Short mmCIF file of C-alpha atoms in Angstrom, two decimals:
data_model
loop_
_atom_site.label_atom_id
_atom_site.label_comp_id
_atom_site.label_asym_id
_atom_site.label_seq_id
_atom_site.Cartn_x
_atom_site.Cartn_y
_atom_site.Cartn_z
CA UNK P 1 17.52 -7.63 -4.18
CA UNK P 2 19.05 -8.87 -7.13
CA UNK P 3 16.76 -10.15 -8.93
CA UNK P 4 14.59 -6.85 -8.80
CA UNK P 5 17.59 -5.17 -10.57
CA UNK P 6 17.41 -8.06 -12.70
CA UNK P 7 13.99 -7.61 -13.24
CA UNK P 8 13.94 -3.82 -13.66
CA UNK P 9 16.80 -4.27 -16.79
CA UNK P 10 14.27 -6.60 -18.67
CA UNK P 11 11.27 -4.22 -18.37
CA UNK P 12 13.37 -1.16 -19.61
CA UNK P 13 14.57 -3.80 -22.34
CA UNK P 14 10.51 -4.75 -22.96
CA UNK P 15 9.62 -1.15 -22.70
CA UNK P 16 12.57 -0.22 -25.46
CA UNK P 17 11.33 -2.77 -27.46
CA UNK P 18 7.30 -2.33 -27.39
CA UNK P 19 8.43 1.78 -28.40
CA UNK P 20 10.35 0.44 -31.27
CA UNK P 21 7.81 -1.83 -32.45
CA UNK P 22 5.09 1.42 -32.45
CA UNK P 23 7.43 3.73 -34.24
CA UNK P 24 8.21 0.82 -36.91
CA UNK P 25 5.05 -0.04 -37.24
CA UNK P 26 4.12 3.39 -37.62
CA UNK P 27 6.63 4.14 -40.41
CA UNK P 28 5.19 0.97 -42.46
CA UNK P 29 1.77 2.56 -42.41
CA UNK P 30 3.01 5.57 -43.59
CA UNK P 31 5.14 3.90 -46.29
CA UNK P 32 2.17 1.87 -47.18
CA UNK P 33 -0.32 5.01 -47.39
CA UNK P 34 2.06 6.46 -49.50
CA UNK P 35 2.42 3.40 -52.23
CA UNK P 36 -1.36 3.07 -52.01
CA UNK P 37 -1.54 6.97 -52.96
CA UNK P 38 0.67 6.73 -55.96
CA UNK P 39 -1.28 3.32 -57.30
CA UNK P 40 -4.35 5.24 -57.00
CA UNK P 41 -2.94 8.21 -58.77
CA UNK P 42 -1.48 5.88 -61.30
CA UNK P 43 -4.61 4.34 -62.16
CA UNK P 44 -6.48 7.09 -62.11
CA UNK P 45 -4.35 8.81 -64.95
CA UNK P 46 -3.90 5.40 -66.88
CA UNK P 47 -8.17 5.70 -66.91
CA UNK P 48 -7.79 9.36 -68.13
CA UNK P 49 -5.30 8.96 -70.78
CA UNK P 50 -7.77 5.39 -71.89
CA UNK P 51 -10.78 7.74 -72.08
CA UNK P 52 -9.11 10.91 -73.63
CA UNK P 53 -9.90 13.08 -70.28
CA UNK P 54 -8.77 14.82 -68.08
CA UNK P 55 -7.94 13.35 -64.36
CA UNK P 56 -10.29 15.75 -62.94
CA UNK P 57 -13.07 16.27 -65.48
CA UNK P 58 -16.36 15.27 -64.13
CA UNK P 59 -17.22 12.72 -66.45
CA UNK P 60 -14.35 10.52 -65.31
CA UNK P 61 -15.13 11.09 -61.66
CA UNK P 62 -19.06 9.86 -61.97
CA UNK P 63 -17.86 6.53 -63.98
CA UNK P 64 -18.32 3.23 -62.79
CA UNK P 65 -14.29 2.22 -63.07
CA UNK P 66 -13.24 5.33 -61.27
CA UNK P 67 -15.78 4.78 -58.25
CA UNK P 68 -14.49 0.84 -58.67
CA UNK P 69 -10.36 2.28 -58.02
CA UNK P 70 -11.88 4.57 -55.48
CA UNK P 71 -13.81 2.12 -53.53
CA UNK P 72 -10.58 -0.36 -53.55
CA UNK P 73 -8.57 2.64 -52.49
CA UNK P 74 -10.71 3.69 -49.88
CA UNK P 75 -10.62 -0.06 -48.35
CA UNK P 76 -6.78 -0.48 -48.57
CA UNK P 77 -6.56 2.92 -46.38
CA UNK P 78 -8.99 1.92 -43.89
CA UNK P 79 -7.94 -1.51 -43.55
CA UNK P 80 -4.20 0.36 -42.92
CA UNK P 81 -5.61 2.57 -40.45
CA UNK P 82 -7.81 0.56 -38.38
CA UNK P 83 -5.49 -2.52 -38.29
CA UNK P 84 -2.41 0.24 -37.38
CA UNK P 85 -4.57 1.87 -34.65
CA UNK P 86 -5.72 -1.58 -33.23
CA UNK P 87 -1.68 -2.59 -33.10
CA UNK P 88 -0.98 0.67 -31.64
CA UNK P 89 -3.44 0.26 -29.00
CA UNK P 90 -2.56 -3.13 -28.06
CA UNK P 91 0.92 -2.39 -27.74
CA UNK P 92 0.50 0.96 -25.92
CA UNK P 93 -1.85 -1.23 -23.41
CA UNK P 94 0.67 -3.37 -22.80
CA UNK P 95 3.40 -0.29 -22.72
CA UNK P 96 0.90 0.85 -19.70
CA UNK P 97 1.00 -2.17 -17.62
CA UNK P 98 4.69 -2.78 -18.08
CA UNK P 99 5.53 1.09 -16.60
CA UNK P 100 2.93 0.38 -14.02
CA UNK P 101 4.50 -2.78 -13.27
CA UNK P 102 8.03 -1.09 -13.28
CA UNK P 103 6.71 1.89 -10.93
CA UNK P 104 5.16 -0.98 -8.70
CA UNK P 105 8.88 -2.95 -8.34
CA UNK P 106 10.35 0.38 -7.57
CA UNK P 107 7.46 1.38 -5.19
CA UNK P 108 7.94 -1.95 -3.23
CA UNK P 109 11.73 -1.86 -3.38
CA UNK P 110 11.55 1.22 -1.81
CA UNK P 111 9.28 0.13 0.64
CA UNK P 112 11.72 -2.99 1.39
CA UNK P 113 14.38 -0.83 1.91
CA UNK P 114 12.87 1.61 4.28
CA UNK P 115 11.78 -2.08 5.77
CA UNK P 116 15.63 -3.14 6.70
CA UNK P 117 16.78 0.52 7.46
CA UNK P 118 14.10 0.44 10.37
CA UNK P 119 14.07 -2.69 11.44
CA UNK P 120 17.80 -2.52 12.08
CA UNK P 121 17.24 0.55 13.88
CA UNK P 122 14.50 -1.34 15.82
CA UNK P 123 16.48 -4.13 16.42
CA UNK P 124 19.44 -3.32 17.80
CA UNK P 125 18.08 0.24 19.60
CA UNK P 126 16.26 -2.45 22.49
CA UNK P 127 19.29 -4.66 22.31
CA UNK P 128 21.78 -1.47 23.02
CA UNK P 129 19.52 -0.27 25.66
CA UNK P 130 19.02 -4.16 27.45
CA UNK P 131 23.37 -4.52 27.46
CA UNK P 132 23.71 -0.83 28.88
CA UNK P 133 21.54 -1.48 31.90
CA UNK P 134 22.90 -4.80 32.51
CA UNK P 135 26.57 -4.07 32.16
CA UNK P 136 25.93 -0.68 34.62
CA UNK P 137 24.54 -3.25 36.96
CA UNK P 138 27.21 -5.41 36.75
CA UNK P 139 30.18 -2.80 36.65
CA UNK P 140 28.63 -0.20 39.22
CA UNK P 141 27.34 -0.79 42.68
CA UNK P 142 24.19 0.54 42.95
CA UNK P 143 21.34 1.06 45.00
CA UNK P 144 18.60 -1.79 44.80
CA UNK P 145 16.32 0.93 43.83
CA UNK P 146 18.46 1.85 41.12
CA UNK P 147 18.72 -1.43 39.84
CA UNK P 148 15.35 -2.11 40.22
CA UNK P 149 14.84 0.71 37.68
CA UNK P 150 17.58 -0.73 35.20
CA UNK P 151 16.04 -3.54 35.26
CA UNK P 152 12.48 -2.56 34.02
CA UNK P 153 13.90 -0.71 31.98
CA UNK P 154 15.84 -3.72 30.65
CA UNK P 155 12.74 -5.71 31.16
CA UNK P 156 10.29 -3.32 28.96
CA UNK P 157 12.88 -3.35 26.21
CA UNK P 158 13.08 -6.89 26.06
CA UNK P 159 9.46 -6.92 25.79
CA UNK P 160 9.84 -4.29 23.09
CA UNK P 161 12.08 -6.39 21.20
CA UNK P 162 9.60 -9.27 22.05
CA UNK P 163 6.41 -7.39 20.06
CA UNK P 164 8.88 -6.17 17.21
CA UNK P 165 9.96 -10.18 16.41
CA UNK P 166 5.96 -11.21 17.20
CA UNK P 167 4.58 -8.74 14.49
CA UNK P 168 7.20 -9.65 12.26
CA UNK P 169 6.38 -13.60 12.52
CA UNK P 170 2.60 -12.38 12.63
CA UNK P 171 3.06 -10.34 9.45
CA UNK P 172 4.78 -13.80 7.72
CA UNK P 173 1.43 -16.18 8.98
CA UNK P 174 -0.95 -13.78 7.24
CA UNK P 175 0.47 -14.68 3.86
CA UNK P 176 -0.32 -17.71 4.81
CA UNK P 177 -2.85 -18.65 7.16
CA UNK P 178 -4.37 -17.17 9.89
CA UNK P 179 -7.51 -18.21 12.45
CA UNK P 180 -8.57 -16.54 15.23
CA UNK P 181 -8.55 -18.54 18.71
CA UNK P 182 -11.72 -17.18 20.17
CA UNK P 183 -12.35 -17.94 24.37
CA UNK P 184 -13.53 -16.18 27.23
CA UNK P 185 -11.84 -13.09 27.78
CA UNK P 186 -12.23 -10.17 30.21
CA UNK P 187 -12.25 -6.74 28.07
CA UNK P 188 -11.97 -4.36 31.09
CA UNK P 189 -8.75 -6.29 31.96
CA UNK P 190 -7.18 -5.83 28.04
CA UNK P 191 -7.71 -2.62 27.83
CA UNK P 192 -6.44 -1.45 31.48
CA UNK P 193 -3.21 -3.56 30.98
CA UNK P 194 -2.69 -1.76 27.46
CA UNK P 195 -3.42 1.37 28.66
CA UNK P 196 -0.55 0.99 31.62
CA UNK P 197 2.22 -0.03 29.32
CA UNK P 198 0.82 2.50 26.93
CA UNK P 199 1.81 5.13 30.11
CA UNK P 200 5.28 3.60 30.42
CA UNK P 201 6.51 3.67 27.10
CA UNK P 202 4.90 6.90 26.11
CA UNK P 203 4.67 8.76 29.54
CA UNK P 204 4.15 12.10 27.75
CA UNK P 205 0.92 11.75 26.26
CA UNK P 206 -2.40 11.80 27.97
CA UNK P 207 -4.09 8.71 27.90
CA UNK P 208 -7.81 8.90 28.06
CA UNK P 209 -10.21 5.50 27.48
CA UNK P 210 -14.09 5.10 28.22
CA UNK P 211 -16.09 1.91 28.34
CA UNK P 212 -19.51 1.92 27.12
CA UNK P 213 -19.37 -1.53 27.68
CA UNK P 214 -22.13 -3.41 29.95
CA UNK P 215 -20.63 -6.62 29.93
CA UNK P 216 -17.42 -7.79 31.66
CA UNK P 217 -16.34 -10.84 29.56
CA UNK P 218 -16.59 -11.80 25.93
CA UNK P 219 -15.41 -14.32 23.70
CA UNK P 220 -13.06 -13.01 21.30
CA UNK P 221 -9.70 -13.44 19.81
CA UNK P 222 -7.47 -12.01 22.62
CA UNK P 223 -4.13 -12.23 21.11
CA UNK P 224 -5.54 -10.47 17.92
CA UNK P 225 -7.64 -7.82 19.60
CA UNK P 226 -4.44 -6.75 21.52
CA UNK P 227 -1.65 -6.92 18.39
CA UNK P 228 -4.93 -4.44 16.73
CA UNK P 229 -5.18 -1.99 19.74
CA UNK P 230 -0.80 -2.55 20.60
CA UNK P 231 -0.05 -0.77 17.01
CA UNK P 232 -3.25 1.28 16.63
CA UNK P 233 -2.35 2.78 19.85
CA UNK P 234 1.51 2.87 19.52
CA UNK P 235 0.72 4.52 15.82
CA UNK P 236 -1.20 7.43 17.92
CA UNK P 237 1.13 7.90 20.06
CA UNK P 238 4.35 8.50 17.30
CA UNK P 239 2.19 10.84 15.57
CA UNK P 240 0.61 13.05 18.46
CA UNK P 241 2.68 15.92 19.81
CA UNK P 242 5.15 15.40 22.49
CA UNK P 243 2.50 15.98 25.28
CA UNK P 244 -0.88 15.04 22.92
CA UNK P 245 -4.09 13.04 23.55
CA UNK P 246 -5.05 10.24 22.44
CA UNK P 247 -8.51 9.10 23.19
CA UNK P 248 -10.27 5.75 23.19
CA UNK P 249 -13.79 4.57 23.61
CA UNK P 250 -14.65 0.63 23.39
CA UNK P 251 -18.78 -0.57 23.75
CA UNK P 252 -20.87 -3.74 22.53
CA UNK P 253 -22.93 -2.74 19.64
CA UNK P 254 -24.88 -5.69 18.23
CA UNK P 255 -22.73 -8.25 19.42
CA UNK P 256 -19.91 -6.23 17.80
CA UNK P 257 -16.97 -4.54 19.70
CA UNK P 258 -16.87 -0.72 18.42
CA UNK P 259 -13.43 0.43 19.30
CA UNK P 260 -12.80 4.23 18.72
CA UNK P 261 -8.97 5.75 18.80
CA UNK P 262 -8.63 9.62 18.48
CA UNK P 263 -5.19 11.06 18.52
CA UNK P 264 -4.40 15.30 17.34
CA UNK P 265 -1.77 14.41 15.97
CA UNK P 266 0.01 15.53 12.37
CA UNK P 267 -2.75 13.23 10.59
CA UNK P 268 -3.10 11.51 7.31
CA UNK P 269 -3.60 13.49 4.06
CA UNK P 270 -6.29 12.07 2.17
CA UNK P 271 -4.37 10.29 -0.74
CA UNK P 272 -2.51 8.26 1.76
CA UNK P 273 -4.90 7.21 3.33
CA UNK P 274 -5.64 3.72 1.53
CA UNK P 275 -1.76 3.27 1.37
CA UNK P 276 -1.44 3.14 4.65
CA UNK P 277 -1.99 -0.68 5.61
CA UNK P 278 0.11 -1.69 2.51
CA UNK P 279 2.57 -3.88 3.74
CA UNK P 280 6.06 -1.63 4.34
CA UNK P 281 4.25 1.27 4.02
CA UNK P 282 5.63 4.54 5.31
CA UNK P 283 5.76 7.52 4.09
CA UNK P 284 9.49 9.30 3.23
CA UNK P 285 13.20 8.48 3.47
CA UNK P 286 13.66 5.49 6.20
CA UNK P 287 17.03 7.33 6.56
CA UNK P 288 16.29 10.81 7.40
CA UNK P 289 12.65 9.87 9.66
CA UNK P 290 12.13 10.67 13.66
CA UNK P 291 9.53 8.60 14.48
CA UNK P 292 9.78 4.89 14.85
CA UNK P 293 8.56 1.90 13.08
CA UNK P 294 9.08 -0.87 10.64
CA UNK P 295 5.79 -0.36 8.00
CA UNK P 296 3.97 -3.61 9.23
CA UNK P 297 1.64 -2.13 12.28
CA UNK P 298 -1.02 -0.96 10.31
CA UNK P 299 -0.31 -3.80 7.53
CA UNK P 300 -1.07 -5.93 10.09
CA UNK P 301 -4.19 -4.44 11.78
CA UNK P 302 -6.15 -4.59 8.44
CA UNK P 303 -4.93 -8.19 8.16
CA UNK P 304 -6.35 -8.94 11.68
CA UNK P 305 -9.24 -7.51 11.26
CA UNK P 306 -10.30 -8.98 7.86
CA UNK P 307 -9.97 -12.29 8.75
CA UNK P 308 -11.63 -11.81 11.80
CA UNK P 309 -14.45 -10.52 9.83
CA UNK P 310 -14.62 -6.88 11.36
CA UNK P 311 -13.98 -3.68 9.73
CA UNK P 312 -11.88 -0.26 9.78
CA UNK P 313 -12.16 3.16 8.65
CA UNK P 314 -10.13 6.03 8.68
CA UNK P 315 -11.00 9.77 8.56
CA UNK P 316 -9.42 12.64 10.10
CA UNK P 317 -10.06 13.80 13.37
CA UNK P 318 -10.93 17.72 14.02
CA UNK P 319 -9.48 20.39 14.52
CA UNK P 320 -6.66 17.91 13.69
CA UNK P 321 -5.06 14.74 13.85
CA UNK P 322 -6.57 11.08 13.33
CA UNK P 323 -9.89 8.62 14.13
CA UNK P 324 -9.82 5.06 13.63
CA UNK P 325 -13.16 2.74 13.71
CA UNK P 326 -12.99 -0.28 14.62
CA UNK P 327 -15.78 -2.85 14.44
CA UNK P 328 -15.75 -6.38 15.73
CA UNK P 329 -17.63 -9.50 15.88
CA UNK P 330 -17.34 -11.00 19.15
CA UNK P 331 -20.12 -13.48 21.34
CA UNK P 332 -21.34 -12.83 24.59
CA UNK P 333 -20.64 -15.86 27.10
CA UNK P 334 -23.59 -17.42 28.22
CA UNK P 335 -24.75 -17.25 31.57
#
């Protein structure tokens, strides 16, 4: 993080400088406006006194050494002006990009902060919750039921963790390199097996999927079609109401898989809504939210689904809450 504060000092330091440079600049072309009024002046009452006039009579205004000091005058003040607003402009470009630059570092040290404040919190909440249920097992005798039950619960928060380290290994590939591993995959069975830890982790809200879907197997990119629907449908879930819906319909659609998820939840407001898959992207103070999360779900759905070559959109949902589309290539096995 140091070298952001580093990095921050030296654009206020640019930024100090580029406004100096305009006002000094400025002050020279005022200076030199000023000179070139008083040697116009000058000459024109050196011409006047030469020709026994006055400086305003009309005969000395129509002659042809007047219009000549006029004509030079004229030039030396557009020269000033034009080459002063062309400086001006340049540096007040460049004055632009270095606040936008300076908002950006500040944006995205923000976001990197809200990063390590939640991951933390993710981090050690599903370590916490595995050594509780395994130290009550060891230090109580129990019931084999009950430890049954502390140990799924142990169990689903070591998967937990599990996901949490994956996306965060996922999220460091996509800067890199990342290809899809297509093969012969049974849809039905991704979306039922989502759909029941989706009931055990979130046991409050209503889950409700429909298949349009004619075939039973496709060949697709398993691993990446379930880290897509994992934080799509973990992202509905956060934002619904304690006891909300969230709805999802999957069918084939020209060799594409069209994946709909509905949730009536709080929604997105409109100018967030191309934010949202920036990397570390959440909106407010990491240290005063409720809901969980560590900014890369979404990040990382876009990422999966661009380089699979598919699509997503966004819009709100009515009466409330949020739709995402979801459109992928995939290939029918052949038969």
């Amino acid at each position: 993080m140091r070298w952001l504060k580093d990095k921050s000092s030296n654009t206020w330091i640019y930024i100090a400088v580029m406004v100096y440079l305009i006002l000094a600049f400025g002050w020279w072309a005022y200076l030199l406006i000023e000179s070139s009024n008083r040697e116009f002046s000058q000459q024109v009452m050196q011409l006047a006194s030469e020709l026994s006039l006055g400086p305003n009579e009309t005969s000395l205004l129509e002659g042809q050494e007047y219009q000549d000091f006029y004509s030079a005058y004229k030039r030396k003040i557009t020269m000033v002006i034009t080459e002063g607003f062309v400086f001006v402009l340049t540096l007040s470009f460049g004055l632009y990009l270095l606040v936008r630059s300076y908002r950006s570092e500040i944006a995205y040290r923000t976001q990197q902060k809200n990063f390590l404040l939640s991951i933390t919190h993710e981090l050690k909440s599903p370590l916490a919750s595995t050594r509780l249920a395994l130290e009550t097992i060891q230090k109580r005798k129990l019931e084999e039921e009950q430890q049954a039950e502390l140990l799924k619960s142990a169990l689903h928060e070591n998967q937990r963790l599990s996901t949490l380290v994956n996306d965060i290994l996922l999220s460091t590939r996509m800067e890199e390199a990342y290809e899809p591993v297509l093969e012969r995959t049974n849809i039905e069975n991704i979306f039922e097996r989502l759909v029941t830890a989706m009931k055990y982790k979130y046991p409050n809200i209503r889950w409700n999927i429909q298949s349009e879907f004619n075939e039973k197997h496709v060949i697709v990119d398993q691993s990446g079609l379930t880290s897509i629907m994992v934080n799509l449908m973990e992202n509905a879930a956060k934002y619904s109401n304690k006891k909300g819906d969230v709805r999802i319909i999957y069918k084939e659609y020209n060799n594409n898989l069209v994946i709909k998820i509905a949730d009536f939840g709080i929604g997105i407001p409109d100018e967030e809504k191309k934010m949202i898959f920036e990397k570390f992207y959440r909106v407010g103070n990491e240290e005063v939210r409720k809901s969980k999360g560590t900014g890369l779900g979404l990040y990382l759905v876009k990422k999966l689904i661009d380089n699979y070559g598919g699509k997503i959109a966004v819009h709100d949902n009515r009466p409330k809450g949020t739709i995402f589309d979801i459109t992928l290539p995939i290939n029918l096995p052949e038969t």
